PDB file of C-alpha atoms in Angstrom:
ATOM      1  CA  UNK A   5       0.334  -0.269   0.239  1.00  0.00           C
ATOM      2  CA  UNK A   6       2.705   2.174   0.996  1.00  0.00           C
ATOM      3  CA  UNK A   7       4.536   1.853  -2.516  1.00  0.00           C
ATOM      4  CA  UNK A   8       0.663   2.017  -3.820  1.00  0.00           C
ATOM      5  CA  UNK A   9       1.170   5.629  -2.749  1.00  0.00           C
ATOM      6  CA  UNK A  10       4.392   7.095  -3.359  1.00  0.00           C
ATOM      7  CA  UNK A  11       3.695   5.628  -6.885  1.00  0.00           C
ATOM      8  CA  UNK A  12       0.448   8.397  -6.764  1.00  0.00           C
ATOM      9  CA  UNK A  13       2.952  11.010  -5.538  1.00  0.00           C
ATOM     10  CA  UNK A  14       5.813  10.464  -8.165  1.00  0.00           C
ATOM     11  CA  UNK A  15       2.465  10.770 -11.003  1.00  0.00           C
ATOM     12  CA  UNK A  16       1.531  13.529  -8.678  1.00  0.00           C
ATOM     13  CA  UNK A  17      -1.785  15.077 -10.758  1.00  0.00           C
ATOM     14  CA  UNK A  18      -0.554  18.858  -9.987  1.00  0.00           C
ATOM     15  CA  UNK A  19       2.646  17.782 -11.230  1.00  0.00           C
ATOM     16  CA  UNK A  20       1.836  16.161 -14.690  1.00  0.00           C
ATOM     17  CA  UNK A  21      -0.897  19.311 -15.470  1.00  0.00           C
ATOM     18  CA  UNK A  22       1.230  22.159 -14.273  1.00  0.00           C
ATOM     19  CA  UNK A  23      -1.083  23.291 -11.905  1.00  0.00           C
ATOM     20  CA  UNK A  24       0.303  25.534  -9.552  1.00  0.00           C
ATOM     21  CA  UNK A  25      -2.156  25.989  -6.809  1.00  0.00           C
ATOM     22  CA  UNK A  26      -0.377  23.327  -4.657  1.00  0.00           C
ATOM     23  CA  UNK A  27       2.064  25.558  -3.721  1.00  0.00           C
ATOM     24  CA  UNK A  28       5.030  23.840  -5.579  1.00  0.00           C
ATOM     25  CA  UNK A  29       7.363  25.616  -7.952  1.00  0.00           C
ATOM     26  CA  UNK A  30       7.627  25.618 -11.414  1.00  0.00           C
ATOM     27  CA  UNK A  31      10.343  23.756 -11.466  1.00  0.00           C
ATOM     28  CA  UNK A  32       9.442  21.439  -7.948  1.00  0.00           C
ATOM     29  CA  UNK A  33       8.841  17.011  -8.913  1.00  0.00           C
ATOM     30  CA  UNK A  34       7.770  15.158  -6.174  1.00  0.00           C
ATOM     31  CA  UNK A  35      10.034  13.879  -4.267  1.00  0.00           C
ATOM     32  CA  UNK A  36       9.677  10.193  -2.419  1.00  0.00           C
ATOM     33  CA  UNK A  37      12.551   7.917  -1.035  1.00  0.00           C
ATOM     34  CA  UNK A  38      12.687   4.254  -1.277  1.00  0.00           C
ATOM     35  CA  UNK A  39      10.501   2.150   0.636  1.00  0.00           C
ATOM     36  CA  UNK A  40      11.339  -1.527   2.116  1.00  0.00           C
ATOM     37  CA  UNK A  41      10.471  -4.017   4.192  1.00  0.00           C
ATOM     38  CA  UNK A  42      12.906  -3.528   7.026  1.00  0.00           C
ATOM     39  CA  UNK A  43      11.367   0.471   7.898  1.00  0.00           C
ATOM     40  CA  UNK A  44      10.127   1.233  11.318  1.00  0.00           C
ATOM     41  CA  UNK A  45      10.172   4.719  11.811  1.00  0.00           C
ATOM     42  CA  UNK A  46       8.471   7.385  10.263  1.00  0.00           C
ATOM     43  CA  UNK A  47      10.645  10.648   9.686  1.00  0.00           C
ATOM     44  CA  UNK A  48       8.564  13.757   8.363  1.00  0.00           C
ATOM     45  CA  UNK A  49      10.220  17.291   7.120  1.00  0.00           C
ATOM     46  CA  UNK A  50       8.881  19.348   5.977  1.00  0.00           C
ATOM     47  CA  UNK A  51       9.740  19.851   2.245  1.00  0.00           C
ATOM     48  CA  UNK A  52      12.278  19.116  -0.332  1.00  0.00           C
ATOM     49  CA  UNK A  53      14.690  22.068  -0.488  1.00  0.00           C
ATOM     50  CA  UNK A  54      15.564  23.574  -3.381  1.00  0.00           C
ATOM     51  CA  UNK A  55      18.884  22.122  -3.799  1.00  0.00           C
ATOM     52  CA  UNK A  56      17.457  18.205  -3.140  1.00  0.00           C
ATOM     53  CA  UNK A  57      14.889  19.615  -5.930  1.00  0.00           C
ATOM     54  CA  UNK A  58      17.180  19.348  -8.451  1.00  0.00           C
ATOM     55  CA  UNK A  59      18.471  16.095  -7.176  1.00  0.00           C
ATOM     56  CA  UNK A  60      17.264  12.608  -8.364  1.00  0.00           C
ATOM     57  CA  UNK A  61      17.927  11.623  -4.645  1.00  0.00           C
ATOM     58  CA  UNK A  62      17.338  13.649  -1.559  1.00  0.00           C
ATOM     59  CA  UNK A  63      19.428  11.130   0.137  1.00  0.00           C
ATOM     60  CA  UNK A  64      22.574  11.310  -2.031  1.00  0.00           C
ATOM     61  CA  UNK A  65      25.764  12.800  -0.460  1.00  0.00           C
ATOM     62  CA  UNK A  66      25.107  16.215  -3.288  1.00  0.00           C
ATOM     63  CA  UNK A  67      21.715  17.089  -0.444  1.00  0.00           C
ATOM     64  CA  UNK A  68      23.322  18.884   2.438  1.00  0.00           C
ATOM     65  CA  UNK A  69      20.539  19.136   4.406  1.00  0.00           C
ATOM     66  CA  UNK A  70      20.412  15.396   4.559  1.00  0.00           C
ATOM     67  CA  UNK A  71      24.568  15.090   4.664  1.00  0.00           C
ATOM     68  CA  UNK A  72      24.740  17.236   7.253  1.00  0.00           C
ATOM     69  CA  UNK A  73      21.419  18.195   9.254  1.00  0.00           C
ATOM     70  CA  UNK A  74      19.259  15.095   8.782  1.00  0.00           C
ATOM     71  CA  UNK A  75      22.263  12.374   9.685  1.00  0.00           C
ATOM     72  CA  UNK A  76      23.676  13.522  12.663  1.00  0.00           C
ATOM     73  CA  UNK A  77      20.760  14.672  14.356  1.00  0.00           C
ATOM     74  CA  UNK A  78      19.625  10.493  13.633  1.00  0.00           C
ATOM     75  CA  UNK A  79      22.979   8.804  14.895  1.00  0.00           C
ATOM     76  CA  UNK A  80      25.334   9.573  17.692  1.00  0.00           C
ATOM     77  CA  UNK A  81      27.845   8.061  15.728  1.00  0.00           C
ATOM     78  CA  UNK A  82      27.930  10.213  12.404  1.00  0.00           C
ATOM     79  CA  UNK A  83      30.833  12.740  12.017  1.00  0.00           C
ATOM     80  CA  UNK A  84      29.066  15.556   9.067  1.00  0.00           C
ATOM     81  CA  UNK A  85      32.634  16.579   8.975  1.00  0.00           C
ATOM     82  CA  UNK A  86      34.188  13.054   8.166  1.00  0.00           C
ATOM     83  CA  UNK A  87      31.275  12.146   5.944  1.00  0.00           C
ATOM     84  CA  UNK A  88      32.469  15.115   3.973  1.00  0.00           C
ATOM     85  CA  UNK A  89      36.127  13.569   3.360  1.00  0.00           C
ATOM     86  CA  UNK A  90      35.208   9.766   3.517  1.00  0.00           C
ATOM     87  CA  UNK A  91      32.074   8.997   1.350  1.00  0.00           C
ATOM     88  CA  UNK A  92      32.384   5.647   2.335  1.00  0.00           C
ATOM     89  CA  UNK A  93      31.344   7.000   6.821  1.00  0.00           C
ATOM     90  CA  UNK A  94      28.384   8.416   4.416  1.00  0.00           C
ATOM     91  CA  UNK A  95      27.155   4.948   2.245  1.00  0.00           C
ATOM     92  CA  UNK A  96      27.190   3.611   5.558  1.00  0.00           C
ATOM     93  CA  UNK A  97      25.046   5.222   7.424  1.00  0.00           C
ATOM     94  CA  UNK A  98      23.064   6.612   4.118  1.00  0.00           C
ATOM     95  CA  UNK A  99      22.527   2.552   4.085  1.00  0.00           C
ATOM     96  CA  UNK A 100      21.354   2.773   7.689  1.00  0.00           C
ATOM     97  CA  UNK A 101      19.187   5.455   7.313  1.00  0.00           C
ATOM     98  CA  UNK A 102      17.082   3.467   4.365  1.00  0.00           C
ATOM     99  CA  UNK A 103      16.919   0.584   6.300  1.00  0.00           C
ATOM    100  CA  UNK A 104      15.625   1.870   9.102  1.00  0.00           C
ATOM    101  CA  UNK A 105      13.698   5.297   7.607  1.00  0.00           C
ATOM    102  CA  UNK A 106      10.867   5.786   5.743  1.00  0.00           C
ATOM    103  CA  UNK A 107      11.477   9.499   4.844  1.00  0.00           C
ATOM    104  CA  UNK A 108       8.297  11.836   3.610  1.00  0.00           C
ATOM    105  CA  UNK A 109       7.365  15.236   3.471  1.00  0.00           C
ATOM    106  CA  UNK A 110       4.465  17.603   4.778  1.00  0.00           C
ATOM    107  CA  UNK A 111       4.763  19.404   1.190  1.00  0.00           C
ATOM    108  CA  UNK A 112       6.911  16.408  -1.683  1.00  0.00           C
ATOM    109  CA  UNK A 113       7.686  19.081  -4.026  1.00  0.00           C
ATOM    110  CA  UNK A 114       9.513  22.442  -3.181  1.00  0.00           C
ATOM    111  CA  UNK A 115       7.473  25.112  -2.779  1.00  0.00           C
ATOM    112  CA  UNK A 116      10.070  28.477  -4.244  1.00  0.00           C
ATOM    113  CA  UNK A 117      12.684  30.350  -2.706  1.00  0.00           C
ATOM    114  CA  UNK A 118      11.517  33.577  -1.455  1.00  0.00           C
ATOM    115  CA  UNK A 119      14.355  36.415  -0.466  1.00  0.00           C
ATOM    116  CA  UNK A 120      16.505  34.761   1.983  1.00  0.00           C
ATOM    117  CA  UNK A 121      14.844  31.934   2.136  1.00  0.00           C
ATOM    118  CA  UNK A 122      12.133  29.405   1.021  1.00  0.00           C
ATOM    119  CA  UNK A 123       8.476  29.928   0.552  1.00  0.00           C
ATOM    120  CA  UNK A 124       6.393  28.180   2.783  1.00  0.00           C
ATOM    121  CA  UNK A 125       4.598  25.240   1.986  1.00  0.00           C
ATOM    122  CA  UNK A 126       0.578  24.551   1.767  1.00  0.00           C
ATOM    123  CA  UNK A 127      -1.508  21.917   2.961  1.00  0.00           C
ATOM    124  CA  UNK A 128      -2.959  21.122   0.461  1.00  0.00           C
ATOM    125  CA  UNK A 129      -0.091  18.084  -0.834  1.00  0.00           C
ATOM    126  CA  UNK A 130      -0.829  16.931   2.910  1.00  0.00           C
ATOM    127  CA  UNK A 131      -4.119  16.365   2.703  1.00  0.00           C
ATOM    128  CA  UNK A 132      -3.572  14.723  -0.383  1.00  0.00           C
ATOM    129  CA  UNK A 133      -0.949  12.289   0.928  1.00  0.00           C
ATOM    130  CA  UNK A 134       0.465  12.394   4.927  1.00  0.00           C
ATOM    131  CA  UNK A 135      -2.704  10.920   6.304  1.00  0.00           C
ATOM    132  CA  UNK A 136      -2.376   7.680   4.116  1.00  0.00           C
ATOM    133  CA  UNK A 137       1.342   7.301   4.310  1.00  0.00           C
ATOM    134  CA  UNK A 138       1.075   7.289   8.854  1.00  0.00           C
ATOM    135  CA  UNK A 139      -2.185   4.351   8.082  1.00  0.00           C
ATOM    136  CA  UNK A 140       0.090   2.040   4.918  1.00  0.00           C
ATOM    137  CA  UNK A 141       3.290   2.489   7.025  1.00  0.00           C
ATOM    138  CA  UNK A 142       2.437   1.472  10.511  1.00  0.00           C
ATOM    139  CA  UNK A 143       5.380   3.256  12.255  1.00  0.00           C
ATOM    140  CA  UNK A 144       6.632   2.047  15.284  1.00  0.00           C
ATOM    141  CA  UNK A 145       8.134   5.371  16.033  1.00  0.00           C
ATOM    142  CA  UNK A 146       7.046   9.152  14.545  1.00  0.00           C
ATOM    143  CA  UNK A 147       9.939  12.037  14.401  1.00  0.00           C
ATOM    144  CA  UNK A 148       8.448  14.934  13.109  1.00  0.00           C
ATOM    145  CA  UNK A 149      11.015  17.524  12.233  1.00  0.00           C
ATOM    146  CA  UNK A 150       9.231  21.340  12.010  1.00  0.00           C
ATOM    147  CA  UNK A 151       5.846  22.661  12.736  1.00  0.00           C
ATOM    148  CA  UNK A 152       3.937  22.521   9.791  1.00  0.00           C
ATOM    149  CA  UNK A 153       4.927  18.608   9.706  1.00  0.00           C
ATOM    150  CA  UNK A 154       4.061  18.736  13.527  1.00  0.00           C
ATOM    151  CA  UNK A 155       0.566  20.223  13.291  1.00  0.00           C
ATOM    152  CA  UNK A 156      -0.689  19.249  10.477  1.00  0.00           C
ATOM    153  CA  UNK A 157       0.331  15.024  12.013  1.00  0.00           C
ATOM    154  CA  UNK A 158      -0.677  15.423  15.367  1.00  0.00           C
ATOM    155  CA  UNK A 159      -4.462  17.740  13.811  1.00  0.00           C
ATOM    156  CA  UNK A 160      -4.996  14.287  12.458  1.00  0.00           C
ATOM    157  CA  UNK A 161      -4.452  11.812  14.971  1.00  0.00           C
ATOM    158  CA  UNK A 162      -7.716  10.827  17.097  1.00  0.00           C
ATOM    159  CA  UNK A 163      -8.410  12.279  20.577  1.00  0.00           C
ATOM    160  CA  UNK A 164      -4.945  14.638  19.601  1.00  0.00           C
ATOM    161  CA  UNK A 165      -6.022  19.148  21.279  1.00  0.00           C
ATOM    162  CA  UNK A 166      -5.480  20.264  18.001  1.00  0.00           C
ATOM    163  CA  UNK A 167      -3.910  24.357  17.389  1.00  0.00           C
ATOM    164  CA  UNK A 168      -0.813  22.895  20.194  1.00  0.00           C
ATOM    165  CA  UNK A 169       1.711  25.202  20.260  1.00  0.00           C
ATOM    166  CA  UNK A 170       4.666  23.322  19.372  1.00  0.00           C
ATOM    167  CA  UNK A 171       7.005  23.696  22.480  1.00  0.00           C
ATOM    168  CA  UNK A 172       3.970  21.927  23.771  1.00  0.00           C
ATOM    169  CA  UNK A 173       4.582  19.054  21.637  1.00  0.00           C
ATOM    170  CA  UNK A 174       8.485  19.006  22.350  1.00  0.00           C
ATOM    171  CA  UNK A 175       7.624  19.364  26.168  1.00  0.00           C
ATOM    172  CA  UNK A 176       5.725  15.817  25.911  1.00  0.00           C
ATOM    173  CA  UNK A 177       8.704  14.283  24.005  1.00  0.00           C
ATOM    174  CA  UNK A 178       9.505  11.245  25.786  1.00  0.00           C
ATOM    175  CA  UNK A 179       6.008  10.483  26.853  1.00  0.00           C
ATOM    176  CA  UNK A 180       3.970  11.011  23.816  1.00  0.00           C
ATOM    177  CA  UNK A 181       1.769   9.602  21.487  1.00  0.00           C
ATOM    178  CA  UNK A 182      -0.592   9.708  18.030  1.00  0.00           C
ATOM    179  CA  UNK A 183      -3.075   7.101  17.285  1.00  0.00           C
ATOM    180  CA  UNK A 184      -3.873   6.791  14.258  1.00  0.00           C
ATOM    181  CA  UNK A 185      -6.158   3.381  12.424  1.00  0.00           C
ATOM    182  CA  UNK A 186      -6.564   2.767  16.648  1.00  0.00           C
ATOM    183  CA  UNK A 187      -2.397   2.362  17.113  1.00  0.00           C
ATOM    184  CA  UNK A 188      -0.706   4.785  19.485  1.00  0.00           C
ATOM    185  CA  UNK A 189       2.552   5.044  18.143  1.00  0.00           C
ATOM    186  CA  UNK A 190       5.703   7.256  20.190  1.00  0.00           C
ATOM    187  CA  UNK A 191       5.927  10.458  18.563  1.00  0.00           C
ATOM    188  CA  UNK A 192       9.228  12.480  19.093  1.00  0.00           C
ATOM    189  CA  UNK A 193       8.701  16.998  17.488  1.00  0.00           C
ATOM    190  CA  UNK A 194      12.080  19.066  17.126  1.00  0.00           C
ATOM    191  CA  UNK A 195      12.331  22.489  15.476  1.00  0.00           C
ATOM    192  CA  UNK A 196      12.772  22.640  12.453  1.00  0.00           C
ATOM    193  CA  UNK A 197      16.745  21.845  11.957  1.00  0.00           C
ATOM    194  CA  UNK A 198      17.519  24.516   9.233  1.00  0.00           C
ATOM    195  CA  UNK A 199      19.980  27.619   9.862  1.00  0.00           C
ATOM    196  CA  UNK A 200      17.272  29.959   9.369  1.00  0.00           C
ATOM    197  CA  UNK A 201      15.448  28.087  12.764  1.00  0.00           C
ATOM    198  CA  UNK A 202      18.244  29.154  14.685  1.00  0.00           C
ATOM    199  CA  UNK A 203      16.051  31.884  16.842  1.00  0.00           C
ATOM    200  CA  UNK A 204      14.210  28.458  17.889  1.00  0.00           C
ATOM    201  CA  UNK A 205      16.672  26.523  17.846  1.00  0.00           C
ATOM    202  CA  UNK A 206      18.908  28.119  20.735  1.00  0.00           C
ATOM    203  CA  UNK A 207      15.182  29.276  22.318  1.00  0.00           C
ATOM    204  CA  UNK A 208      15.083  26.944  25.814  1.00  0.00           C
ATOM    205  CA  UNK A 209      11.301  26.743  25.104  1.00  0.00           C
ATOM    206  CA  UNK A 210      12.050  24.572  21.300  1.00  0.00           C
ATOM    207  CA  UNK A 211      14.803  21.702  23.815  1.00  0.00           C
ATOM    208  CA  UNK A 212      16.369  21.397  20.714  1.00  0.00           C
ATOM    209  CA  UNK A 213      19.657  19.808  21.770  1.00  0.00           C
ATOM    210  CA  UNK A 214      17.778  17.999  24.092  1.00  0.00           C
ATOM    211  CA  UNK A 215      15.497  16.575  21.318  1.00  0.00           C
ATOM    212  CA  UNK A 216      18.246  15.480  19.387  1.00  0.00           C
ATOM    213  CA  UNK A 217      19.662  13.101  21.963  1.00  0.00           C
ATOM    214  CA  UNK A 218      16.909  11.385  22.847  1.00  0.00           C
ATOM    215  CA  UNK A 219      15.968  11.024  18.403  1.00  0.00           C
ATOM    216  CA  UNK A 220      19.655   9.154  18.981  1.00  0.00           C
ATOM    217  CA  UNK A 221      18.700   7.132  21.762  1.00  0.00           C
ATOM    218  CA  UNK A 222      15.755   5.768  20.371  1.00  0.00           C
ATOM    219  CA  UNK A 223      17.353   5.379  17.156  1.00  0.00           C
ATOM    220  CA  UNK A 224      19.976   3.878  18.632  1.00  0.00           C
ATOM    221  CA  UNK A 225      17.771   1.773  20.025  1.00  0.00           C
ATOM    222  CA  UNK A 226      17.297   0.214  16.752  1.00  0.00           C
ATOM    223  CA  UNK A 227      20.168  -2.543  15.234  1.00  0.00           C
ATOM    224  CA  UNK A 228      20.602  -3.455  11.561  1.00  0.00           C
ATOM    225  CA  UNK A 229      21.812  -6.907  11.596  1.00  0.00           C
ATOM    226  CA  UNK A 230      23.072  -7.479   7.830  1.00  0.00           C
ATOM    227  CA  UNK A 231      22.071 -10.143   6.036  1.00  0.00           C
ATOM    228  CA  UNK A 232      18.768 -10.126   8.309  1.00  0.00           C
ATOM    229  CA  UNK A 233      17.330  -7.487   8.212  1.00  0.00           C
ATOM    230  CA  UNK A 234      16.020  -5.007  10.945  1.00  0.00           C
ATOM    231  CA  UNK A 235      15.997  -6.551  14.238  1.00  0.00           C
ATOM    232  CA  UNK A 236      14.605  -4.134  17.302  1.00  0.00           C
ATOM    233  CA  UNK A 237      16.322  -4.042  21.203  1.00  0.00           C
ATOM    234  CA  UNK A 238      14.370  -3.284  24.192  1.00  0.00           C
ATOM    235  CA  UNK A 239      13.210  -0.139  24.443  1.00  0.00           C
ATOM    236  CA  UNK A 240      14.674   2.651  27.105  1.00  0.00           C
ATOM    237  CA  UNK A 241      11.802   3.903  27.415  1.00  0.00           C
ATOM    238  CA  UNK A 242       8.235   3.821  27.478  1.00  0.00           C
ATOM    239  CA  UNK A 243       7.443   6.747  24.843  1.00  0.00           C
ATOM    240  CA  UNK A 244       3.734   5.002  23.769  1.00  0.00           C
ATOM    241  CA  UNK A 245       2.229   5.137  27.262  1.00  0.00           C
ATOM    242  CA  UNK A 246      -0.469   8.299  28.403  1.00  0.00           C
ATOM    243  CA  UNK A 247       1.150  12.057  29.470  1.00  0.00           C
ATOM    244  CA  UNK A 248       1.316  12.341  32.940  1.00  0.00           C
TER     245      UNK A 248
END
């Protein structure tokens, strides 16, 4: 089912017809990531960057956001500076990423540039695909980066309070979940890691470094076993229990 949804994204009618009302840039191409049976963690970010939009694969070495932002947040032993000099180091962690994570975006297409930043994505793409992706994937845990992604995922979850501010959602990290199709799924929320968001990242209420440590701890509890797929270690925390 998830592969079918990815195929729908890749042949999105708005993209095929040239419609820009969905919020995509006229140069944008829908971006999806390889689906594997071993994937257990759902990563949701805001939208592909302008750089990623020009690449065939958003997990390629040339995508600096993936190489220098995503991988260092997820893996405690990944070194971004080393990856620049040692391609094998990057490729090893890229493979770990693809084995563990299904990565999708709130908006699947690059939204375009404005002075000093990217345009904000629109909700149309998320309405069409994101809830269906979550339900089809049935992740063991969701990691959301950025207010748009976090707000949508929580707003569509059964029983969740709509309109919750991002710092409030972040404050529940480690003891938070969302419910989709009757399944409680642990959720970790992170403010967007881009340099353009340094104000929030440096604001203590967003708990940026604390959240990264929690993410790395959770990701570290999943282990890749070569030749036999993915093995899940005993969790260090019960992330799915009700919030106190």
